[in-house]
Short mmCIF file of C-alpha atoms in Angstrom, two decimals:
data_model
loop_
_atom_site.label_atom_id
_atom_site.label_comp_id
_atom_site.label_asym_id
_atom_site.label_seq_id
_atom_site.Cartn_x
_atom_site.Cartn_y
_atom_site.Cartn_z
CA MET A 1 0.04 -0.13 0.14
CA VAL A 2 1.56 3.26 -1.07
CA LYS A 3 1.39 6.11 1.41
CA THR A 4 0.51 9.44 0.48
CA ALA A 5 2.48 12.55 1.71
CA LYS A 6 0.98 14.46 4.22
CA LYS A 7 -0.34 17.91 2.96
CA GLN A 8 2.24 20.82 3.94
CA LYS A 9 0.68 23.09 6.49
CA GLU A 10 0.24 26.32 5.22
CA ARG A 11 2.51 28.93 6.59
CA THR A 12 1.22 32.04 8.15
CA LEU A 13 2.11 35.60 6.98
CA GLU A 14 4.13 36.23 10.49
CA GLU A 15 5.96 32.83 9.69
CA VAL A 16 6.67 33.79 6.15
CA LEU A 17 8.24 37.32 7.43
CA TRP A 18 9.99 35.66 10.35
CA ASN A 19 11.79 33.37 7.74
CA CYS A 20 12.78 36.51 5.67
CA ARG A 21 14.61 37.65 8.74
CA VAL A 22 16.21 34.52 9.57
CA ALA A 23 17.52 33.72 5.81
CA LEU A 24 20.12 36.79 6.62
CA ARG A 25 20.84 35.71 10.28
CA GLY A 26 24.49 36.13 10.78
CA VAL A 27 25.23 37.60 7.45
CA GLY A 28 25.80 41.42 8.09
CA ASN A 29 24.90 43.95 10.74
CA ILE A 30 21.16 44.90 11.64
CA GLU A 31 20.94 47.99 9.54
CA LYS A 32 22.31 46.14 6.27
CA ASN A 33 19.96 43.21 6.87
CA ARG A 34 17.04 45.53 7.42
CA ASP A 35 17.82 47.40 4.40
CA ALA A 36 18.32 44.28 2.36
CA VAL A 37 14.81 42.72 3.38
CA ILE A 38 12.80 45.99 3.05
CA SER A 39 14.32 47.01 -0.59
CA LEU A 40 13.48 43.34 -1.73
CA VAL A 41 10.05 43.84 -0.35
CA PHE A 42 9.99 47.01 -2.22
CA LEU A 43 10.92 45.38 -5.59
CA LYS A 44 8.19 42.66 -4.90
CA PHE A 45 5.21 45.07 -4.47
CA ALA A 46 6.50 47.31 -6.93
CA GLY A 47 6.79 44.21 -9.23
CA ASP A 48 3.24 43.09 -8.47
CA LYS A 49 1.79 46.56 -9.32
CA PHE A 50 3.99 46.66 -12.65
CA GLU A 51 2.31 43.02 -13.47
CA ALA A 52 -1.33 43.94 -12.74
CA ARG A 53 -0.95 47.48 -14.63
CA ARG A 54 0.62 45.54 -17.55
CA LYS A 55 -2.00 42.91 -17.60
CA GLU A 56 -4.62 45.78 -17.63
CA LEU A 57 -2.71 47.41 -20.86
CA VAL A 58 -2.74 44.15 -22.76
CA GLU A 59 -6.58 43.78 -22.12
CA ASN A 60 -7.31 47.24 -23.39
CA TYR A 61 -4.67 47.67 -25.96
CA GLY A 62 -3.32 44.11 -26.95
CA ASP A 63 0.03 42.85 -26.78
CA VAL A 64 1.55 45.82 -28.37
CA SER A 65 5.17 46.86 -27.10
CA SER A 66 4.46 50.54 -27.98
CA PHE A 67 1.88 50.59 -25.21
CA LEU A 68 3.46 48.20 -22.74
CA GLU A 69 6.77 49.70 -22.66
CA LYS A 70 5.29 53.38 -22.38
CA VAL A 71 6.39 54.76 -19.03
CA SER A 72 3.86 57.30 -18.84
CA PHE A 73 1.11 54.55 -18.93
CA TYR A 74 2.20 53.11 -15.43
CA ASN A 75 2.98 56.56 -13.84
CA ALA A 76 -0.47 57.78 -14.71
CA VAL A 77 -1.78 55.33 -12.37
CA ASN A 78 0.96 55.73 -9.58
CA VAL A 79 2.98 52.56 -10.76
CA PHE A 80 6.58 52.46 -11.11
CA TYR A 81 7.59 51.20 -14.60
CA LEU A 82 10.06 48.52 -14.38
CA PRO A 83 12.54 47.39 -16.91
CA GLU A 84 12.93 43.50 -17.62
CA GLU A 85 15.89 43.25 -15.34
CA SER A 86 14.11 45.14 -12.39
CA ARG A 87 11.11 43.03 -12.41
CA TRP A 88 10.36 40.69 -9.36
CA SER A 89 9.74 37.73 -11.77
CA TYR A 90 13.13 38.02 -13.25
CA LEU A 91 14.77 37.91 -9.95
CA VAL A 92 12.73 34.91 -8.95
CA ALA A 93 13.51 33.05 -12.08
CA ASN A 94 17.46 33.86 -11.46
CA ALA A 95 17.41 33.38 -7.76
CA SER A 96 19.81 30.12 -7.76
CA GLN A 97 22.24 32.35 -10.14
CA ASN A 98 25.62 32.65 -9.06
CA ASP A 99 25.48 36.51 -9.59
CA ILE A 100 22.31 36.85 -8.25
CA ALA A 101 23.60 39.54 -5.96
CA ILE A 102 24.90 41.48 -8.82
CA LYS A 103 21.48 41.08 -10.68
CA ILE A 104 19.61 42.39 -7.35
CA ASP A 105 21.71 45.44 -7.51
CA THR A 106 21.37 46.00 -11.05
CA ALA A 107 17.67 45.75 -10.57
CA MET A 108 17.84 48.44 -7.95
CA ALA A 109 19.88 50.77 -10.17
CA ARG A 110 17.83 50.53 -13.21
CA ALA A 111 14.61 50.88 -11.43
CA GLU A 112 15.87 53.99 -10.09
CA GLU A 113 17.00 55.31 -13.68
CA MET A 114 13.64 54.81 -15.30
CA ASN A 115 11.86 56.48 -12.31
CA PRO A 116 13.35 59.71 -11.17
CA SER A 117 11.23 59.58 -8.10
CA LEU A 118 13.05 56.80 -6.86
CA LYS A 119 16.53 58.77 -7.08
CA GLY A 120 18.24 57.94 -3.74
CA VAL A 121 15.73 55.88 -2.52
CA LEU A 122 16.82 52.18 -3.08
CA PRO A 123 20.27 51.13 -1.69
CA LEU A 124 22.63 50.49 -4.49
CA GLY A 125 25.55 48.15 -4.84
CA MET A 126 24.33 46.66 -1.31
CA PHE A 127 23.94 42.96 -2.09
CA ALA A 128 27.45 42.59 -4.13
CA THR A 129 29.15 43.68 -0.77
CA LEU A 130 26.48 42.21 1.78
CA GLY A 131 28.76 38.83 2.08
CA ALA A 132 25.76 36.69 2.24
CA GLU A 133 25.90 33.16 0.63
CA LEU A 134 23.74 32.16 -2.58
CA ARG A 135 21.68 30.01 -0.42
CA SER A 136 20.82 32.84 1.82
CA VAL A 137 19.92 35.26 -1.01
CA LYS A 138 17.82 32.72 -2.43
CA ALA A 139 16.06 31.73 0.80
CA LEU A 140 15.34 35.45 1.01
CA ILE A 141 13.96 35.85 -2.32
CA ASP A 142 11.97 32.41 -2.14
CA ASN A 143 10.30 33.97 1.35
CA ILE A 144 9.42 37.32 0.04
CA ASN A 145 8.04 35.64 -3.07
CA ASP A 146 5.66 33.95 -0.92
CA ILE A 147 3.91 37.30 0.12
CA SER A 148 0.92 37.96 -2.09
CA GLU A 149 -2.42 39.23 -1.92
CA GLU A 150 -3.56 35.87 -3.33
CA ARG A 151 -2.33 34.09 -0.48
CA PHE A 152 -2.86 36.68 2.53
CA HIS A 153 -6.25 38.40 2.03
CA GLU A 154 -5.06 41.42 4.09
CA GLU A 155 -6.68 44.98 3.68
CA ASP A 156 -3.21 46.54 3.77
CA LEU A 157 -1.07 43.75 2.74
CA ILE A 158 1.92 46.46 2.10
CA GLY A 159 1.48 48.29 5.21
CA ARG A 160 1.29 44.74 7.29
CA VAL A 161 4.52 43.83 5.93
CA TYR A 162 6.38 47.02 5.84
CA GLU A 163 5.06 47.71 9.51
CA TYR A 164 6.52 44.10 10.70
CA PHE A 165 10.25 44.65 9.33
CA LEU A 166 10.25 48.30 10.50
CA GLN A 167 9.17 47.31 14.17
CA SER A 168 11.12 44.05 14.19
CA PHE A 169 14.10 45.54 13.25
CA ALA A 170 13.69 48.68 15.60
CA ALA A 171 13.10 46.03 18.55
CA GLY A 172 16.52 44.57 17.92
CA SER A 173 18.27 47.85 17.45
CA SER A 174 20.08 49.95 19.91
CA ARG A 175 18.82 53.29 21.11
CA GLU A 176 20.24 55.29 18.12
CA ASP A 177 19.23 52.67 15.71
CA GLY A 178 15.79 52.28 16.67
CA GLU A 179 14.82 56.10 16.99
CA PHE A 180 13.34 55.98 13.40
CA TYR A 181 10.34 54.03 14.28
CA THR A 182 7.23 55.13 16.57
CA PRO A 183 4.74 52.46 17.78
CA ALA A 184 1.75 52.59 15.23
CA CYS A 185 -0.85 52.70 18.36
CA VAL A 186 0.77 55.97 19.39
CA VAL A 187 0.99 57.69 15.94
CA GLN A 188 -2.64 56.50 15.67
CA LEU A 189 -3.44 58.42 18.74
CA ILE A 190 -1.83 61.47 17.58
CA ALA A 191 -3.76 61.52 14.15
CA GLU A 192 -7.20 60.80 16.00
CA LEU A 193 -6.69 63.73 17.99
CA ILE A 194 -5.23 66.51 15.56
CA GLU A 195 -7.68 64.96 12.79
CA PRO A 196 -5.48 65.70 9.67
CA TYR A 197 -8.85 65.41 7.26
CA GLU A 198 -7.10 67.75 4.34
CA GLY A 199 -4.08 70.11 4.08
CA VAL A 200 -0.54 69.79 4.56
CA VAL A 201 1.01 67.42 7.03
CA TYR A 202 4.33 68.01 8.30
CA ASP A 203 7.13 65.99 10.23
CA PRO A 204 10.51 67.81 11.02
CA CYS A 205 12.32 64.53 11.73
CA CYS A 206 10.20 61.81 9.79
CA GLY A 207 12.14 58.74 10.46
CA SER A 208 10.62 55.94 8.27
CA GLY A 209 7.39 58.06 7.69
CA GLY A 210 5.11 56.61 10.09
CA MET A 211 3.27 59.82 10.91
CA PHE A 212 2.64 60.36 7.19
CA VAL A 213 1.11 56.73 6.61
CA GLN A 214 -1.23 57.03 9.70
CA SER A 215 -2.26 60.53 8.41
CA HIS A 216 -3.42 58.72 5.29
CA LYS A 217 -4.88 55.64 7.33
CA PHE A 218 -6.99 58.37 9.35
CA VAL A 219 -8.48 59.74 6.21
CA GLU A 220 -9.35 56.31 5.33
CA ARG A 221 -10.74 55.10 8.43
CA HIS A 222 -13.20 58.34 8.25
CA HIS A 223 -13.89 57.87 4.38
CA GLY A 224 -12.09 60.84 3.49
CA ASN A 225 -10.28 61.94 0.35
CA ARG A 226 -6.65 60.85 0.48
CA SER A 227 -5.48 63.16 -2.30
CA ALA A 228 -6.79 65.98 0.13
CA ILE A 229 -3.75 65.27 2.17
CA SER A 230 0.14 66.28 1.10
CA VAL A 231 3.00 65.30 3.18
CA VAL A 232 6.11 67.26 3.97
CA GLY A 233 9.18 66.29 5.88
CA GLN A 234 12.73 66.19 6.50
CA GLU A 235 15.30 63.69 7.85
CA SER A 236 18.94 63.80 8.98
CA ASN A 237 19.95 60.25 8.71
CA PRO A 238 20.47 59.44 5.01
CA ASP A 239 19.48 55.80 5.26
CA THR A 240 16.45 56.27 7.47
CA TRP A 241 15.70 59.28 4.69
CA ARG A 242 15.88 56.29 2.31
CA LEU A 243 13.50 54.01 4.20
CA CYS A 244 10.93 56.74 4.62
CA LYS A 245 11.04 57.47 0.73
CA MET A 246 10.78 53.80 0.03
CA ASN A 247 7.95 53.28 2.47
CA LEU A 248 5.91 56.18 1.15
CA ALA A 249 6.52 55.06 -2.62
CA VAL A 250 5.41 51.63 -2.17
CA ARG A 251 2.08 52.96 -0.57
CA GLY A 252 1.74 55.33 -3.39
CA ILE A 253 1.89 58.33 -1.02
CA ALA A 254 3.45 61.42 -2.75
CA ASN A 255 5.86 63.31 -0.74
CA ASN A 256 8.38 66.17 -0.55
CA LEU A 257 11.32 64.96 1.86
CA GLY A 258 13.49 67.93 0.59
CA GLU A 259 16.34 67.36 -1.52
CA LYS A 260 18.81 65.50 0.73
CA ALA A 261 19.19 64.34 4.04
CA VAL A 262 20.01 67.12 6.51
CA SER A 263 19.64 68.85 9.97
CA THR A 264 16.25 70.35 10.29
CA PHE A 265 17.98 73.32 12.59
CA THR A 266 20.80 73.95 10.16
CA ASP A 267 19.53 73.69 6.86
CA ASP A 268 15.79 73.76 6.88
CA GLN A 269 14.52 72.28 3.39
CA HIS A 270 11.22 73.84 3.69
CA LYS A 271 11.94 77.12 5.03
CA ASP A 272 9.12 79.70 5.28
CA LYS A 273 6.72 76.73 4.57
CA LYS A 274 3.19 77.14 6.83
CA VAL A 275 1.45 73.97 7.32
CA ASP A 276 -2.02 73.02 8.72
CA TYR A 277 -0.96 69.75 10.92
CA ILE A 278 2.42 68.53 12.30
CA MET A 279 2.97 65.11 13.77
CA ALA A 280 6.35 64.28 14.97
CA ASN A 281 8.34 62.39 17.41
CA PRO A 282 11.73 64.18 17.73
CA PRO A 283 14.95 62.62 19.20
CA PHE A 284 14.82 62.79 22.96
CA ASN A 285 17.06 65.21 24.80
CA LEU A 286 19.10 65.95 21.44
CA LYS A 287 22.56 67.53 22.56
CA ASN A 288 24.94 69.70 20.41
CA TRP A 289 22.17 70.29 18.07
CA ARG A 290 23.65 73.72 17.12
CA GLY A 291 27.13 75.23 17.68
CA LYS A 292 27.55 77.54 20.87
CA ASN A 293 27.37 80.68 18.64
CA GLU A 294 25.20 79.35 15.88
CA LEU A 295 21.64 80.22 15.23
CA LEU A 296 21.49 82.89 18.03
CA LYS A 297 19.30 85.29 15.89
CA ASP A 298 17.37 82.38 14.12
CA ALA A 299 13.67 83.80 13.32
CA ARG A 300 12.09 80.64 14.63
CA TRP A 301 13.02 81.71 18.10
CA SER A 302 11.71 85.23 17.62
CA GLY A 303 9.87 86.54 21.11
CA TYR A 304 11.45 83.62 23.04
CA PRO A 305 14.77 82.75 24.69
CA VAL A 306 17.26 80.74 22.49
CA PRO A 307 17.02 77.12 23.26
CA PRO A 308 20.00 75.87 25.05
CA VAL A 309 23.00 73.71 23.00
CA SER A 310 22.56 71.09 25.92
CA ASN A 311 19.14 70.04 24.85
CA ALA A 312 16.97 70.31 21.69
CA ASN A 313 13.67 69.63 23.10
CA TYR A 314 12.39 73.28 23.01
CA ALA A 315 14.29 73.93 19.75
CA TRP A 316 11.89 71.38 18.16
CA ILE A 317 8.65 73.02 19.76
CA LEU A 318 9.69 76.35 18.63
CA HIS A 319 10.54 75.15 15.17
CA MET A 320 7.39 73.36 14.84
CA LEU A 321 5.28 76.32 16.15
CA SER A 322 7.12 78.70 13.47
CA LYS A 323 5.58 76.14 10.87
CA LEU A 324 2.04 76.16 11.92
CA ASP A 325 -0.61 78.08 9.99
CA VAL A 326 -1.26 81.04 12.34
CA ASN A 327 -5.24 80.89 12.04
CA HIS A 328 -5.63 76.90 12.43
CA GLY A 329 -2.49 75.14 12.63
CA ILE A 330 -2.59 72.14 15.12
CA ALA A 331 0.53 70.00 16.19
CA GLY A 332 0.91 66.71 17.93
CA PHE A 333 4.35 65.45 18.93
CA LEU A 334 6.21 63.55 21.47
CA LEU A 335 8.80 64.78 23.95
CA ALA A 336 10.72 63.10 27.32
CA ASN A 337 8.88 64.05 30.18
CA GLY A 338 11.84 66.14 31.50
CA ALA A 339 10.65 68.91 28.93
CA LEU A 340 7.51 69.40 31.27
CA ASN A 341 9.37 70.87 34.33
CA ALA A 342 12.76 71.92 32.73
CA ASP A 343 14.03 75.41 33.97
CA GLY A 344 16.36 77.90 33.03
CA ASP A 345 15.79 79.05 29.46
CA GLU A 346 13.67 76.15 28.81
CA GLY A 347 11.40 77.10 31.58
CA GLU A 348 11.12 80.66 30.34
CA ILE A 349 10.09 79.36 26.83
CA ARG A 350 7.25 77.07 28.26
CA LYS A 351 6.17 80.12 30.29
CA LYS A 352 6.00 82.12 27.23
CA LEU A 353 4.19 79.53 25.30
CA LEU A 354 1.56 79.21 27.93
CA GLU A 355 1.13 83.06 28.01
CA ASN A 356 0.90 82.97 24.35
CA ASP A 357 -1.84 80.19 24.52
CA ARG A 358 -0.32 77.93 22.09
CA VAL A 359 -0.43 74.74 24.47
CA GLU A 360 -3.95 72.96 24.39
CA ALA A 361 -3.30 69.40 25.96
CA ILE A 362 -0.46 67.45 27.58
CA ILE A 363 -1.11 63.63 27.72
CA VAL A 364 1.41 61.31 29.36
CA LEU A 365 1.76 57.87 28.05
CA PRO A 366 2.50 54.61 29.88
CA ARG A 367 6.31 53.23 30.15
CA ASP A 368 7.79 50.71 27.87
CA MET A 369 5.83 51.69 24.56
CA PHE A 370 8.91 52.49 22.69
CA TYR A 371 11.68 49.98 21.43
CA THR A 372 14.92 51.57 22.39
CA THR A 373 13.49 53.32 25.92
CA ASP A 374 11.38 52.29 28.42
CA ILE A 375 10.81 55.71 30.08
CA SER A 376 7.30 57.31 29.79
CA VAL A 377 6.98 60.20 27.42
CA THR A 378 4.40 62.72 26.83
CA LEU A 379 2.13 63.80 23.81
CA TRP A 380 1.90 67.73 23.47
CA ILE A 381 -0.97 69.27 21.58
CA LEU A 382 -0.10 72.74 20.24
CA ASN A 383 -3.18 74.80 18.77
CA MET A 384 -2.72 78.11 17.25
CA ASN A 385 -6.53 78.80 17.64
CA LYS A 386 -8.22 77.97 20.87
CA HIS A 387 -11.22 80.35 20.36
CA ALA A 388 -14.55 79.05 19.49
CA CYS A 389 -15.10 77.79 15.99
CA GLU A 390 -16.58 75.15 13.75
CA ARG A 391 -13.88 72.27 12.98
CA ASN A 392 -14.78 69.15 11.03
CA GLY A 393 -18.26 69.37 11.68
CA ARG A 394 -17.86 69.95 15.48
CA GLN A 395 -18.72 73.22 17.48
CA LEU A 396 -15.83 73.97 19.64
CA ARG A 397 -16.06 76.39 22.61
CA ASP A 398 -13.42 79.10 23.64
CA ARG A 399 -10.53 77.24 25.41
CA SER A 400 -8.59 80.48 25.75
CA GLY A 401 -6.36 80.08 28.74
CA GLU A 402 -7.14 76.55 29.59
CA VAL A 403 -5.08 73.39 29.17
CA LEU A 404 -6.06 69.67 29.49
CA PHE A 405 -3.93 67.23 31.23
CA ILE A 406 -4.34 63.45 30.67
CA ASP A 407 -2.30 60.76 32.48
CA LEU A 408 -2.37 57.29 31.05
CA ARG A 409 -0.04 55.67 33.31
CA THR A 410 -2.49 54.14 35.75
CA TRP A 411 -4.32 52.41 33.02
CA ASP A 412 -4.37 48.78 32.35
CA GLN A 413 -1.29 47.69 30.28
CA ASN A 414 -1.68 46.00 27.30
CA ILE A 415 1.63 43.82 26.46
CA GLU A 416 2.69 42.56 23.09
CA LYS A 417 5.51 40.33 22.47
CA TYR A 418 7.97 41.16 19.64
CA GLN A 419 10.28 38.25 18.57
CA LEU A 420 13.85 39.16 18.44
CA GLY A 421 15.45 35.49 18.28
CA LYS A 422 14.19 31.76 18.17
CA ASN A 423 14.06 32.13 22.25
CA LYS A 424 14.44 35.73 22.73
CA THR A 425 11.33 38.26 23.06
CA LYS A 426 10.83 41.89 23.88
CA LYS A 427 7.44 43.12 25.59
CA LYS A 428 6.13 46.32 24.93
CA VAL A 429 3.07 48.17 26.06
CA VAL A 430 0.63 48.98 23.44
CA LEU A 431 -2.94 51.26 23.52
CA THR A 432 -5.70 49.46 22.16
CA PRO A 433 -8.21 50.96 19.74
CA GLU A 434 -10.51 51.26 22.73
CA GLN A 435 -8.05 53.03 24.77
CA ILE A 436 -7.43 55.59 21.86
CA ALA A 437 -11.25 56.04 21.49
CA LYS A 438 -11.32 56.70 25.02
CA VAL A 439 -8.47 59.33 25.08
CA LYS A 440 -10.33 60.90 22.13
CA ASP A 441 -13.54 61.03 23.74
CA ILE A 442 -12.23 62.97 26.92
CA TYR A 443 -10.32 65.42 24.37
CA GLU A 444 -13.26 66.00 22.50
CA SER A 445 -15.73 66.49 25.18
CA TRP A 446 -13.39 68.97 26.83
CA GLN A 447 -13.29 70.75 23.37
CA ASP A 448 -16.87 70.76 22.30
CA VAL A 449 -19.78 73.20 23.25
CA ASP A 450 -21.78 71.20 25.70
CA GLY A 451 -19.27 68.29 25.56
CA GLY A 452 -19.95 67.13 29.14
CA TYR A 453 -16.48 67.02 30.15
CA LYS A 454 -15.78 66.36 33.83
CA ASP A 455 -12.49 65.97 35.58
CA VAL A 456 -11.52 62.38 36.39
CA PRO A 457 -9.27 61.50 39.37
CA GLU A 458 -5.98 59.68 38.37
CA LEU A 459 -6.78 60.51 34.86
CA CYS A 460 -7.64 63.78 33.60
CA LYS A 461 -8.01 67.56 34.66
CA SER A 462 -8.59 70.90 33.22
CA MET A 463 -6.38 73.80 34.39
CA GLN A 464 -6.46 77.58 33.97
CA VAL A 465 -3.23 78.99 32.86
CA GLU A 466 -3.77 82.20 35.07
CA GLY A 467 -5.43 82.69 38.32
CA GLY A 468 -5.61 81.37 41.81
CA ASP A 469 -4.91 77.72 41.59
CA SER A 470 -3.54 77.71 38.25
CA ILE A 471 -0.46 76.46 36.04
CA ALA A 472 1.26 79.80 36.79
CA SER A 473 0.92 79.37 40.56
CA HIS A 474 2.84 76.08 40.08
CA ARG A 475 5.65 78.03 38.09
CA TYR A 476 4.21 77.11 34.92
CA SER A 477 4.85 73.46 35.17
CA LEU A 478 3.14 71.11 32.92
CA THR A 479 3.74 67.99 34.75
CA PRO A 480 0.00 66.27 34.99
CA SER A 481 0.28 64.92 38.57
CA LYS A 482 0.68 68.52 39.66
CA TYR A 483 -2.96 69.04 38.83
CA ILE A 484 -4.75 65.50 38.26
CA GLU A 485 -6.09 64.43 41.69
CA PHE A 486 -4.66 61.12 42.88
CA ILE A 487 -6.50 59.20 45.67
CA ASP A 488 -4.58 57.63 48.47
CA HIS A 489 -5.84 54.21 48.06
CA ASP A 490 -4.46 53.26 51.60
CA LEU A 491 -7.20 55.33 52.96
CA ASP A 492 -9.41 52.69 51.39
CA ILE A 493 -8.42 49.89 53.80
CA ASP A 494 -10.62 48.03 56.28
CA TYR A 495 -8.32 49.25 59.19
CA VAL A 496 -10.30 46.90 62.02
CA GLY A 497 -10.25 43.89 59.67
CA GLU A 498 -6.55 44.50 58.50
CA MET A 499 -5.28 44.83 62.17
CA SER A 500 -7.31 41.66 63.20
CA ARG A 501 -5.39 39.62 60.30
CA ILE A 502 -2.17 41.27 61.59
CA GLN A 503 -2.96 40.14 65.05
CA SER A 504 -3.90 36.65 64.14
CA GLU A 505 -0.64 36.25 62.04
CA MET A 506 1.27 37.55 64.97
CA ARG A 507 -0.14 35.32 67.35
CA ALA A 508 0.77 32.28 65.09
CA LEU A 509 4.40 33.63 64.82
CA LEU A 510 4.75 33.89 68.53
CA THR A 511 3.27 30.48 69.00
CA MET A 512 5.75 28.91 66.41
CA GLU A 513 8.56 30.82 68.28
CA LYS A 514 7.64 29.32 71.46
CA GLU A 515 7.65 25.93 70.28
CA SER A 516 11.16 26.50 68.64
CA GLN A 517 12.65 27.55 71.61
CA SER A 518 11.49 24.45 73.54
CA MET A 519 12.75 22.18 71.04
CA LEU A 520 16.00 24.00 71.29
CA VAL A 521 16.06 23.48 75.32
CA ALA A 522 15.09 19.76 75.04
CA ALA A 523 17.66 19.31 72.40
CA PHE A 524 20.65 20.71 74.65
CA LYS A 525 18.93 18.81 77.58
CA GLY A 526 19.42 15.67 76.00
CA ILE A 527 22.97 15.98 75.59
CA ASP A 528 23.32 16.91 79.46
CA TYR A 529 23.58 20.73 78.93
CA GLU A 530 21.24 23.25 80.35
CA ILE A 531 20.45 26.70 78.62
CA GLU A 532 17.90 27.92 80.79
#
């Protein structure tokens, strides 16, 4: 009797993605491996879109080369034209060839050559110098080839795959290497609060582009028009700048990230640009961001003290403030908690921000949400117009001279695990969609006319900037714990019952002690020694 082979178990998407990472394990450093995997994923998705568009052209015009090879026919529908040697099908067919590394490098170079918008996006000459064996490169191609819409019916498969690799490599990186990635739930929270339905979204330190991606996802969730949003940003790290361009390009998000990767402070690529929304996660507590005598007369600090060289936190704040549209601009960004109560020139800047009524909300996030630090950080909301107005169909009340404080550190922690190795994981706290909705509800009820907002102990508090018990009376500190009421839960203890329990335990301990003493006396007595 012939035994039939067991049907191979269908791999999940996570298993396929994990195998992609494993294929290059031990080959190079984490940054090179990240770029190798993500760039090939880019070619895979770009190739899928190209083939789908080519099929459409054949159906409409027939198998005519003058149509099939016309670049504009692809670019018109936001698809990259790929010459034969850049097509994913070509790389798959040649995956076992000894020169596959060179073929991959050629594929990327030719793709950039045919698509000016990809200039500087793909890593050129990487695979020839990666040092990976043929079997490793073939395994990587084979695993990436398994990622397809036919196999995995995901609503946003491209997003899922890119999100996986960005967060996974960030989780295994050092503090500096992991700075480019902000957890998606945090970015989603920012988007839900500032509501970028239409206009220009700006990020002065855009990392891998997560803020831009979530601004588009926000519009999609609320059935808006993605084309009504344009994204503008800047990034100083060349490798991360490329990652961002690649991340946005593969999702079809048009962008302006400046002509080069350079410091926002010393070479602003969007000088004098005014924007509607800002979403950002600047590097925490950045030192030496300018020279000692540099940028002292910069227009961005006009009306404020010059931010200190020792810490860029307030330089980021003033830079973003200078970019906001003076009538309706809103910014949501993250900073280390130290900025809430910093003194010196930073304290004076904070005081001026409050006097100028630019701060709308301060939200402290739980610890352990980030891949490269376990500290708690703060989400700041700046608003150029806190007066009564209509916004996105809501009637907002006049919040002039008020600031809303929210502290999420006492909330139940939702834990996710990210696999770093076969037996090594990293735990991170995430905000659930329900928790994000709850924060949004608190914020909007505080903003809205007749919103029904109420202060909640250990969660939220609305404070006046000036007056008796006010922010000013606390030296303009923005630390939420100075204002939000915290309950001493020790007072909730049943004192009589608790003392009875302790009394009973003490009696038992004393009885045990007496028994032990008696046993010790008897033991010595048994060997003719008295200890009493």
